[in-house]
mmCIF file of C-alpha atoms and ligand atoms in Angstrom:
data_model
loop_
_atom_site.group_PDB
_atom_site.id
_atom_site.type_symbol
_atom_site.label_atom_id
_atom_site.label_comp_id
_atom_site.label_asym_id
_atom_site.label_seq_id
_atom_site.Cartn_x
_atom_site.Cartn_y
_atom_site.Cartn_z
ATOM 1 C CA UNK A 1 -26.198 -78.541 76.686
ATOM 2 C CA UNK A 2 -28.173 -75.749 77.949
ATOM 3 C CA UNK A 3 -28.577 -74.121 74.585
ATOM 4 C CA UNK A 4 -30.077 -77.239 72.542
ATOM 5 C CA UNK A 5 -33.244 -76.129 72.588
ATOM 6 C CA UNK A 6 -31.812 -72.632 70.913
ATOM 7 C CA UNK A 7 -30.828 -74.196 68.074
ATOM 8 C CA UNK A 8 -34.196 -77.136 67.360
ATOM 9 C CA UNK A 9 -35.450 -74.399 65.751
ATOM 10 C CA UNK A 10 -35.694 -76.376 61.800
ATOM 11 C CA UNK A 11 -37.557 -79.271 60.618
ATOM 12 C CA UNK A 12 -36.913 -79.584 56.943
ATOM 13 C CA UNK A 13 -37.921 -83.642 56.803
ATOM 14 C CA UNK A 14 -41.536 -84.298 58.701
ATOM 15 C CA UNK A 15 -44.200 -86.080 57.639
ATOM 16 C CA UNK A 16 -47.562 -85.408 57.930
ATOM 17 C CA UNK A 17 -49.444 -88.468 58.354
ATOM 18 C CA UNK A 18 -46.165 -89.720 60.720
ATOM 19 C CA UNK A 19 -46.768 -87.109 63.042
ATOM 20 C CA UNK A 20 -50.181 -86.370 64.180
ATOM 21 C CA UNK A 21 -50.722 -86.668 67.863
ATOM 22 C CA UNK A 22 -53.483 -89.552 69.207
ATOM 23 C CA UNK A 23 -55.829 -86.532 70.353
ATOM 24 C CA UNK A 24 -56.030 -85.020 66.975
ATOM 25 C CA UNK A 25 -56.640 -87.940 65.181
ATOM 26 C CA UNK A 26 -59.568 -89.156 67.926
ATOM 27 C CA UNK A 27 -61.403 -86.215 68.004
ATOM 28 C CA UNK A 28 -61.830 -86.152 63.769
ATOM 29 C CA UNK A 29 -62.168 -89.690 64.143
ATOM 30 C CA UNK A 30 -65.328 -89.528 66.540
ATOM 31 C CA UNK A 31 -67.002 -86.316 64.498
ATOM 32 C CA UNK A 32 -66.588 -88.084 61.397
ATOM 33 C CA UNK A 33 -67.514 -91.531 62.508
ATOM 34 C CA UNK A 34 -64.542 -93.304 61.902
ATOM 35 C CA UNK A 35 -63.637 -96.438 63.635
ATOM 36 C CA UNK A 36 -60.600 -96.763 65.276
ATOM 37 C CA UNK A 37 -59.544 -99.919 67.489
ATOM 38 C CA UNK A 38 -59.745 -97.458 70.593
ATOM 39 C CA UNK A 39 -60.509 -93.687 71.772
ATOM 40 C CA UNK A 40 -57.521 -94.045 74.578
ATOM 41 C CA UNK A 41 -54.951 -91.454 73.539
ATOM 42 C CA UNK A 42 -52.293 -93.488 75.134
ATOM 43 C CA UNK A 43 -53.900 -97.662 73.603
ATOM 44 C CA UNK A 44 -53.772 -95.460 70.484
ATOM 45 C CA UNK A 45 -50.217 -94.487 70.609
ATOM 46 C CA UNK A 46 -49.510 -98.319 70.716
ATOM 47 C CA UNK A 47 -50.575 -98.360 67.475
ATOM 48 C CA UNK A 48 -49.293 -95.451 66.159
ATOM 49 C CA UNK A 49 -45.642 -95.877 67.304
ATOM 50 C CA UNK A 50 -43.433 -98.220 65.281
ATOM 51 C CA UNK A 51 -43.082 -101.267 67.775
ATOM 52 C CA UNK A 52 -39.421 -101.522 69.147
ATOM 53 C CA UNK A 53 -39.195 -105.144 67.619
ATOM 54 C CA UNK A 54 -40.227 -103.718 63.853
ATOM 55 C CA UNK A 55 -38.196 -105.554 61.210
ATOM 56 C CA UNK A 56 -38.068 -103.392 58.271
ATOM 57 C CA UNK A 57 -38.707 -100.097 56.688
ATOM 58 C CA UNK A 58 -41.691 -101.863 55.165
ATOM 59 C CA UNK A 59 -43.159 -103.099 58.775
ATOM 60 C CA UNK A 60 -42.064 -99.442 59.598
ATOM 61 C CA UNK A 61 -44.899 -98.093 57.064
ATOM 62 C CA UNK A 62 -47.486 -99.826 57.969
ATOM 63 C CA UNK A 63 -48.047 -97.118 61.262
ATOM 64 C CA UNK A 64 -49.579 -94.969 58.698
ATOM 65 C CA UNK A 65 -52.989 -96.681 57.825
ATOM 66 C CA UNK A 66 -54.506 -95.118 61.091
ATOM 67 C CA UNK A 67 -53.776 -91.479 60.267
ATOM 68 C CA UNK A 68 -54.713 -91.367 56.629
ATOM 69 C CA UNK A 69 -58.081 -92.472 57.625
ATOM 70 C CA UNK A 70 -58.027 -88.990 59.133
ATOM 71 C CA UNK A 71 -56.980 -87.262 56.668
ATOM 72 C CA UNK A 72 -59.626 -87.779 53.820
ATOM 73 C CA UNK A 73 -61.623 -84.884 54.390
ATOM 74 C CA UNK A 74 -61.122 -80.811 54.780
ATOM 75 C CA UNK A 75 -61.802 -80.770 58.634
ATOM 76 C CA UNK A 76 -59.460 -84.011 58.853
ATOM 77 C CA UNK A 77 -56.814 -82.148 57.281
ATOM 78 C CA UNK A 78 -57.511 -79.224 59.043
ATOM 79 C CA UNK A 79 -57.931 -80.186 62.721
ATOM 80 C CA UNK A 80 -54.581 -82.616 62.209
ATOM 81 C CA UNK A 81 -52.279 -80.341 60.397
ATOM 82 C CA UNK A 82 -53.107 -77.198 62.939
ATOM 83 C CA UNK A 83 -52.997 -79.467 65.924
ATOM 84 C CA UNK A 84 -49.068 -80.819 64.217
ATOM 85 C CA UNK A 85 -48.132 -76.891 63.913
ATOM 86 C CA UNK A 86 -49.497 -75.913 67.284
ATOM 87 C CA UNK A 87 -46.949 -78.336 68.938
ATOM 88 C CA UNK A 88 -44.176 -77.616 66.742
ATOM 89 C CA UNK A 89 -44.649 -74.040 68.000
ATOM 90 C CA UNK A 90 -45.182 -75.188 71.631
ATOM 91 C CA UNK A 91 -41.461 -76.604 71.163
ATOM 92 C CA UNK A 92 -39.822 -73.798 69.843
ATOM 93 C CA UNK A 93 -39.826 -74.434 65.970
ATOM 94 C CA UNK A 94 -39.058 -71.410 63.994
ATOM 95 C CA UNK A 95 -39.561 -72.698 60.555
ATOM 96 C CA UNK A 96 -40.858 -76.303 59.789
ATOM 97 C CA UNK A 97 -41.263 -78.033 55.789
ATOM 98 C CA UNK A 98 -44.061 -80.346 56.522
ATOM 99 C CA UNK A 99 -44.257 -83.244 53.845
ATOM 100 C CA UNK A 100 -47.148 -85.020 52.545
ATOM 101 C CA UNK A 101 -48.659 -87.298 49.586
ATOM 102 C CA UNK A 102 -51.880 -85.685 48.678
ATOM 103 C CA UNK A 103 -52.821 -89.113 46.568
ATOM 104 C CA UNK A 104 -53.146 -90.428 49.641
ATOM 105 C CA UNK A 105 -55.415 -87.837 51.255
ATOM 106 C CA UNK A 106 -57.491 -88.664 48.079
ATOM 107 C CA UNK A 107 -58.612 -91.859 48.692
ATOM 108 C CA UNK A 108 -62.631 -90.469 49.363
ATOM 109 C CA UNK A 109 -64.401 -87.578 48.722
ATOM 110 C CA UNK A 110 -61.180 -85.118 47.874
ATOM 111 C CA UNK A 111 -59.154 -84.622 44.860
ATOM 112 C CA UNK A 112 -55.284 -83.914 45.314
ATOM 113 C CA UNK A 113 -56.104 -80.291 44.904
ATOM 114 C CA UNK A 114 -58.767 -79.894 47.561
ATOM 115 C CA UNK A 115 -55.807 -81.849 49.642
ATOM 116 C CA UNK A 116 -53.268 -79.093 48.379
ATOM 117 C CA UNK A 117 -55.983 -75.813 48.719
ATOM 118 C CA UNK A 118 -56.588 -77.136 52.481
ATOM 119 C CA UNK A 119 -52.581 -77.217 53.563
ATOM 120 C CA UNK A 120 -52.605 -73.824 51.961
ATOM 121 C CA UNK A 121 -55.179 -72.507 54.216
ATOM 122 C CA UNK A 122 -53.946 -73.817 57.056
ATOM 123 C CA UNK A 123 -50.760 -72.133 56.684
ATOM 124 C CA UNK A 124 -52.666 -69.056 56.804
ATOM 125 C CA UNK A 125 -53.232 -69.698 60.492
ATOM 126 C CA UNK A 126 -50.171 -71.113 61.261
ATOM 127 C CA UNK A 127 -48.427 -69.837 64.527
ATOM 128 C CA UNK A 128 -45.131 -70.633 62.959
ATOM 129 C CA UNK A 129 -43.686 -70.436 59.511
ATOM 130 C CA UNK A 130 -44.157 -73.151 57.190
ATOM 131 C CA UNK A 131 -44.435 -74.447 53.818
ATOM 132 C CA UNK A 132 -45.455 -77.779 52.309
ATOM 133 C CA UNK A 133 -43.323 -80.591 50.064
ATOM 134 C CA UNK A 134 -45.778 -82.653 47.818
ATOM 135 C CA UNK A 135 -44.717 -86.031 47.711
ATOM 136 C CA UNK A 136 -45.404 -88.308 45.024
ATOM 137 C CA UNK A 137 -45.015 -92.115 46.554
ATOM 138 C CA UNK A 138 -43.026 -95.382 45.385
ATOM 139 C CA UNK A 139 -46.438 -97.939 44.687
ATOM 140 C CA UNK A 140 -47.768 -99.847 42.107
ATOM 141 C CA UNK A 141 -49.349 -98.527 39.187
ATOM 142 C CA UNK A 142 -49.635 -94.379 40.443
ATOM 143 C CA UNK A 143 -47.816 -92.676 37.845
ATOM 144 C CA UNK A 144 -51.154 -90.242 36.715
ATOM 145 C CA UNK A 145 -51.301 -89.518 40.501
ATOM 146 C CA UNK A 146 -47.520 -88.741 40.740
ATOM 147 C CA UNK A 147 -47.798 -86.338 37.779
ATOM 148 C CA UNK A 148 -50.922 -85.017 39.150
ATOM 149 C CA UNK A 149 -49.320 -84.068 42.284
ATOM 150 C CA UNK A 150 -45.927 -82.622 40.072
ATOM 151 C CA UNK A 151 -48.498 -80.425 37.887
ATOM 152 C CA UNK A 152 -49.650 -78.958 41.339
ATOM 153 C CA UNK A 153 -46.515 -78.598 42.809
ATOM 154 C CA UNK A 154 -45.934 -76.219 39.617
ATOM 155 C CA UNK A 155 -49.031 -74.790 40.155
ATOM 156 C CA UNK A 156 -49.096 -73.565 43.584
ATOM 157 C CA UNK A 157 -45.649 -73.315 43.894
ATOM 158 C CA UNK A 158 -44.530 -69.852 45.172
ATOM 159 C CA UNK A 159 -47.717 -70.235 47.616
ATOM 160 C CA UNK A 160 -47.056 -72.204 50.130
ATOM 161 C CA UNK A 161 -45.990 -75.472 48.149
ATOM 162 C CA UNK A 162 -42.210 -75.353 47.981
ATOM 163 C CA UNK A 163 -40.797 -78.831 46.688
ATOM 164 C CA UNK A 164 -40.995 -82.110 45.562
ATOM 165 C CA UNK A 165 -40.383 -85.309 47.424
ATOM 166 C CA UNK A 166 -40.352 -88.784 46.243
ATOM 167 C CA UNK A 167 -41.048 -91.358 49.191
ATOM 168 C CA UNK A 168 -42.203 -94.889 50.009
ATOM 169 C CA UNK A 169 -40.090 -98.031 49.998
ATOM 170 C CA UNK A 170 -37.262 -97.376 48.531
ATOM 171 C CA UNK A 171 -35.749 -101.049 48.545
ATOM 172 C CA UNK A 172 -38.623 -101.907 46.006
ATOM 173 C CA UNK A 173 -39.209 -99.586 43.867
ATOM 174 C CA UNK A 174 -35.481 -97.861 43.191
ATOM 175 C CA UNK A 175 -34.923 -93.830 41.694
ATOM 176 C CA UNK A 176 -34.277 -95.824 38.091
ATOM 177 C CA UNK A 177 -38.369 -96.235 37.992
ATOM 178 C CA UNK A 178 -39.409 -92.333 38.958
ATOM 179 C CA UNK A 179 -36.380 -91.041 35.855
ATOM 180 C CA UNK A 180 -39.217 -88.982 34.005
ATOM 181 C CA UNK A 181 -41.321 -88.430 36.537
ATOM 182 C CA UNK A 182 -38.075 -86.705 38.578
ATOM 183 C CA UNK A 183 -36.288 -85.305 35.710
ATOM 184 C CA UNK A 184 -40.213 -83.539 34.630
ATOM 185 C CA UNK A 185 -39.577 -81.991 38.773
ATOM 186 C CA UNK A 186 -36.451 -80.394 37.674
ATOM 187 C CA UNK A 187 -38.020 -79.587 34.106
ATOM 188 C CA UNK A 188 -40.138 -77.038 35.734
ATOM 189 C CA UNK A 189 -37.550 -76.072 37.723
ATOM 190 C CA UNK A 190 -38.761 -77.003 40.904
ATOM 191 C CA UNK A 191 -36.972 -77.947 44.094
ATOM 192 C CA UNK A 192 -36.633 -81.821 44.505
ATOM 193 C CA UNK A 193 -35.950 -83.826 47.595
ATOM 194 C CA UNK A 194 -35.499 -87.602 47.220
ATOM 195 C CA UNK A 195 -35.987 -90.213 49.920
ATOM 196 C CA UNK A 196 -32.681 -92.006 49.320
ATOM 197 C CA UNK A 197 -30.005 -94.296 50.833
ATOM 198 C CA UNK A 198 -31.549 -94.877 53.693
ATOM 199 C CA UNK A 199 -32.943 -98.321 53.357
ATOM 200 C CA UNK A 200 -30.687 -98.835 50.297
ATOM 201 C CA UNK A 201 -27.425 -97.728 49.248
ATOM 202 C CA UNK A 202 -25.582 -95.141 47.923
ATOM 203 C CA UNK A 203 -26.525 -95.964 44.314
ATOM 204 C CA UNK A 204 -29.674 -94.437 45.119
ATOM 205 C CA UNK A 205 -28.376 -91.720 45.849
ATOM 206 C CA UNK A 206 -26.177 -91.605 42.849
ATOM 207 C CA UNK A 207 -29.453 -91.662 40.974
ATOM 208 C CA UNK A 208 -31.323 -89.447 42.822
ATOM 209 C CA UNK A 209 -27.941 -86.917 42.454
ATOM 210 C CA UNK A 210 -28.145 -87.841 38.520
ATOM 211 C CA UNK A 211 -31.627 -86.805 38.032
ATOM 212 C CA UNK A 212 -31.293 -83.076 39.654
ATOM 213 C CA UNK A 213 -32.619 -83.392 43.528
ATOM 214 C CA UNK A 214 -31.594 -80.209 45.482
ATOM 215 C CA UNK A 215 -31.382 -81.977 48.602
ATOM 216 C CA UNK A 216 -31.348 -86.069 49.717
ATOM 217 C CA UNK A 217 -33.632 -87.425 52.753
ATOM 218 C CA UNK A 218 -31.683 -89.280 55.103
ATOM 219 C CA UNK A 219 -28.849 -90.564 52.386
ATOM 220 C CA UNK A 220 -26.769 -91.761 55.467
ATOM 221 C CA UNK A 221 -25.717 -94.795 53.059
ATOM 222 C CA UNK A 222 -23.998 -92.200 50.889
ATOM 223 C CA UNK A 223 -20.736 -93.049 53.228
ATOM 224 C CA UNK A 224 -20.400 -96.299 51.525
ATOM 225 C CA UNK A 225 -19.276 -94.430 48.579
ATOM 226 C CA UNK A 226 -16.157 -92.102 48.685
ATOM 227 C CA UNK A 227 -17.096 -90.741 44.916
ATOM 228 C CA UNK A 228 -20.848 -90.136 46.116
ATOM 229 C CA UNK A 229 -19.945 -88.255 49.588
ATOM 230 C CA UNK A 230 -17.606 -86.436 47.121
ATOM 231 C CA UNK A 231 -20.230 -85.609 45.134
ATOM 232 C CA UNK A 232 -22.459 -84.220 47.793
ATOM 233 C CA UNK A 233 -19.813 -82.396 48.797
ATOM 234 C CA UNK A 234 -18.874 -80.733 45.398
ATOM 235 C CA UNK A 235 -22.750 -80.020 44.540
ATOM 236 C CA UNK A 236 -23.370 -79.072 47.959
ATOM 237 C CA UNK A 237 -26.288 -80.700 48.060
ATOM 238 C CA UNK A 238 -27.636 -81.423 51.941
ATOM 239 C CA UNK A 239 -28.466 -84.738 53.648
ATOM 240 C CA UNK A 240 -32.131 -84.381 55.609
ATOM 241 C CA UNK A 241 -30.766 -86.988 58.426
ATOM 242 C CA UNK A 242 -33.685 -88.412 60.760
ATOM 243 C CA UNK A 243 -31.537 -90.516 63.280
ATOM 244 C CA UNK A 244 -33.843 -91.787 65.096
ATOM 245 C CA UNK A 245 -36.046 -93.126 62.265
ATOM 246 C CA UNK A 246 -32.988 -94.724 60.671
ATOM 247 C CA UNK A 247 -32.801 -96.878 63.749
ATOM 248 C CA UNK A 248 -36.263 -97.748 63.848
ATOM 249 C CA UNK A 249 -36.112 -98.840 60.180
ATOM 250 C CA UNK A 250 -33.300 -100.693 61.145
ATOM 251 C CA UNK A 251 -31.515 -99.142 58.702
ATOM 252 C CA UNK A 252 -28.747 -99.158 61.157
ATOM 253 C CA UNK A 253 -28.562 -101.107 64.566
ATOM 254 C CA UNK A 254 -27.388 -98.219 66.972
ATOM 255 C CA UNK A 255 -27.602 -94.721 66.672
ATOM 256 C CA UNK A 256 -23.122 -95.018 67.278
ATOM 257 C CA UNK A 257 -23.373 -97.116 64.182
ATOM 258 C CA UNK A 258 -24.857 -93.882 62.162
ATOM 259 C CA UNK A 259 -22.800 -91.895 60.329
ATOM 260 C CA UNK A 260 -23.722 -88.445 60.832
ATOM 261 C CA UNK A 261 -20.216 -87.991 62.116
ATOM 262 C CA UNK A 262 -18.488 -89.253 59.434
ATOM 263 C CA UNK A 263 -20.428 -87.596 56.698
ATOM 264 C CA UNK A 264 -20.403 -84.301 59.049
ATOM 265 C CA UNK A 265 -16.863 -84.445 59.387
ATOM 266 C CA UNK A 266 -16.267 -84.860 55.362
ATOM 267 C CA UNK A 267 -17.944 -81.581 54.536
ATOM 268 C CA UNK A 268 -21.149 -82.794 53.403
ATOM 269 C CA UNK A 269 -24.012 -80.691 54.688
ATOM 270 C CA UNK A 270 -25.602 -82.963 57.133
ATOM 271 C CA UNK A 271 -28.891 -81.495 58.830
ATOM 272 C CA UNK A 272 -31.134 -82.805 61.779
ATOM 273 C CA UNK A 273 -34.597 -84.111 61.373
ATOM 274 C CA UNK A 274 -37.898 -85.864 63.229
ATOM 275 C CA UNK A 275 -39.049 -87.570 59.831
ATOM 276 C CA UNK A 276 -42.125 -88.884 61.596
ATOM 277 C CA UNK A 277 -42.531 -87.551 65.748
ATOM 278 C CA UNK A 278 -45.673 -90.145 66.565
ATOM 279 C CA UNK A 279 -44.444 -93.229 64.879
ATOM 280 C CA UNK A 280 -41.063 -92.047 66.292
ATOM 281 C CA UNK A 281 -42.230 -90.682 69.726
ATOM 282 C CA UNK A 282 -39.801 -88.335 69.339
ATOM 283 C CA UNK A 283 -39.193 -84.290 68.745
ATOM 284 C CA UNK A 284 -36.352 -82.205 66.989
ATOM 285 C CA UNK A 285 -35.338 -81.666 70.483
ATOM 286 C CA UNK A 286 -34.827 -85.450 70.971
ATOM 287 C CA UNK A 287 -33.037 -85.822 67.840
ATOM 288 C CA UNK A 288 -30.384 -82.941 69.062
ATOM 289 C CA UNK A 289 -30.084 -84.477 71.978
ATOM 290 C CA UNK A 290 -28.831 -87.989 69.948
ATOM 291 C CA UNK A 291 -26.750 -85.482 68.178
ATOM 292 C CA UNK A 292 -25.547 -84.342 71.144
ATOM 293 C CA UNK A 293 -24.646 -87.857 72.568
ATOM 294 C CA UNK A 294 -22.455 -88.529 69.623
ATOM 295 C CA UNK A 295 -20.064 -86.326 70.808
ATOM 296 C CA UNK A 296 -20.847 -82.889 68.685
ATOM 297 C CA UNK A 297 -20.167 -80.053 70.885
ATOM 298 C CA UNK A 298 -21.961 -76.448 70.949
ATOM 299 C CA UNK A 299 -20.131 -74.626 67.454
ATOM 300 C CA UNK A 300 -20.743 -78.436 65.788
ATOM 301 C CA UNK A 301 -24.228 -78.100 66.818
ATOM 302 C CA UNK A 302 -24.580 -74.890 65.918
ATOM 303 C CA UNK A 303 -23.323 -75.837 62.133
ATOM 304 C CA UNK A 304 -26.451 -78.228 61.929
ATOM 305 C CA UNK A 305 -28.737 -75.736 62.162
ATOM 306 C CA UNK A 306 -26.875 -73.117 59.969
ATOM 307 C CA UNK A 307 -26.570 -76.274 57.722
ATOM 308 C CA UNK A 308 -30.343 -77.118 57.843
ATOM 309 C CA UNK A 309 -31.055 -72.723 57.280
ATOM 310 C CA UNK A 310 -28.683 -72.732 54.202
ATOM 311 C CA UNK A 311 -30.813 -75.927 52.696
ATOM 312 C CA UNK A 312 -34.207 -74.910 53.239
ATOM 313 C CA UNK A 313 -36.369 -73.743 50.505
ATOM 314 C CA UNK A 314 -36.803 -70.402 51.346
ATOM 315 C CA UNK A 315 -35.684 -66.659 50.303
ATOM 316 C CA UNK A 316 -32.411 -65.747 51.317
ATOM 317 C CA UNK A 317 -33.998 -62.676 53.328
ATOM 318 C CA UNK A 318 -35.905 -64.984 55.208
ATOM 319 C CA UNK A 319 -32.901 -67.390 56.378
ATOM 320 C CA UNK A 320 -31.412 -64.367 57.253
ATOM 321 C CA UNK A 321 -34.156 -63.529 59.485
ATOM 322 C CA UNK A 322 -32.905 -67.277 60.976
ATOM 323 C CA UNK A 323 -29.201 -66.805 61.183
ATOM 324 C CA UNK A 324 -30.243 -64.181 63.503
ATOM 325 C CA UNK A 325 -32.524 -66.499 66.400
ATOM 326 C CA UNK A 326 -29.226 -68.187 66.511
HETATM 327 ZN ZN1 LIG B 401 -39.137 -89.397 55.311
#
């Protein structure tokens, strides 16, 4: 379709640390004097890229050591999250929500609010519009460094910081564990996103529904339930779909076997994301593409993007100012 590109204009599910480029993460890495097991952008990108033979979301996770090294200092930060917006530009983005743990920037030398007060300038400089979701992750024994990040997600929100995300592996440690930590989100009425039904099923979602999030990341298992895609539906509460992830997860074997027709086609508001473009090797672009493939023609196509405008967390005047590129 000639008019694909037209309508990649909104990322609302990207990681950070899942989508720096090779050449970003080689030049901080030689200033800084961190080793890497090669300065060849493309012997780099073999370890970057989830391997076609990767046997779980967990395996899947593992392509993230090599970029937070990078992202432990200010020019880390910096030089990566630029270089990331810079491309997104280069490929016709609009208006991207870039995710990111700051506990896991703060590993070294930086606190999770240097980590926050560097995104913040960087969006300054931004040649596209975007704001930032703080995500608080799924481990062992982080609950002060998930409310930390929540208590600056209510600080800067407003600023530049727009949401919260909860994300990690999902298969073992469920929504049941994060209850006060996500209910405390919606306490100070923020804007929640939950990583959800995608390597579980729908009672995740259920959960995630149960405890206030304003939108669900991937959630493609919600079709398993006809009371939870009724749910959706009712709340109107969106579905950030990655389909290209979910089939390197192996959350589902083919991308026929995903059901962003089937949930599109039951009114839930299904929108189209990259989730992670380097350990994906892929681009919003791509993913439309898929989309495409499955069979959705121009007006369906169209919807996405109207879908993904209506969900973001922006002003109404400003997804306004989107309707119109489209
Ligand atoms: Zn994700």
């Amino acid at each position: 379709m000639e008019n694909l590109k037209k309508y990649s204009i909104i990322d609302l599910h990207l990681h950070l640390d899942g989508s720096l480029s090779a050449k970003a993460i080689i030049e901080v890495a030689k200033e800084e004097g961190i080793k890497l097991p090669t300065y060849d952008e493309e012997e780099l990108n073999l370890f970057l890229r989830v391997p076609k033979d990767c046997k779980s979301l967990n395996e899947y996770l593992e392509r993230f050591d090599i970029p937070n090294y990078v992202l432990q200092t200010t020019n880390g930060i910096r030089k990566c999250t630029l270089d990331l917006l810079n491309r997104l530009h280069e490929q016709g983005l609009k208006y991207v929500e870039i995710r990111m743990a700051p506990q896991l920037s703060a590993q070294r030398e930086l606190s999770q609010e240097d980590v926050v007060k560097t995104l913040l300038e960087v969006r300054e400089e931004s040649p596209i519009r975007v704001n930032f979701i703080l995500c608080m992750m799924r481990f062992e024994n982080n609950k002060e460094a998930n409310l930390e990040t929540i208590e600056l997600a209510k600080k800067y929100y407003g600023r530049g910081v727009v949401a919260v995300d909860l994300a990690g592996a999902e298969a073992l440690y469920g929504n049941k564990l994060y209850e006060n930590e996500l209910k405390l989100v919606k306490k100070y009425n923020l804007p929640l996103t939950v990583h959800s039904g995608e390597a579980t099923d729908y009672k995740e979602v259920d959960l995630a529904l149960e405890y206030g999030a304003d939108r669900i990341g991937h959630g493609v298992h919600s079709i398993e339930s006809k009371k939870t895609v009724e749910m959706l539906k009712k709340l109107r509460k969106p579905l950030e779909i990655c389909p290209t992830s979910n089939i390197d997860t192996k959350s589902y074997k083919s991308y026929e076997k995903l059901p962003i027709r089937a949930l599109f086609d039951a009114g839930v508001l299904v929108t189209i994301n990259t989730d992670d473009m380097t350990v994906s090797n892929t681009t919003l672009l791509d993913e439309f593409k898929v989309v495409e493939k499955l069979g959705f023609n121009e007006s369906e196509i169209k919807q996405l993007t109207l879908n993904a405008i209506d969900a973001a967390f922006i002003s109404e005047a400003e997804k306004e100012e989107l309707r119109k590129l489209i």
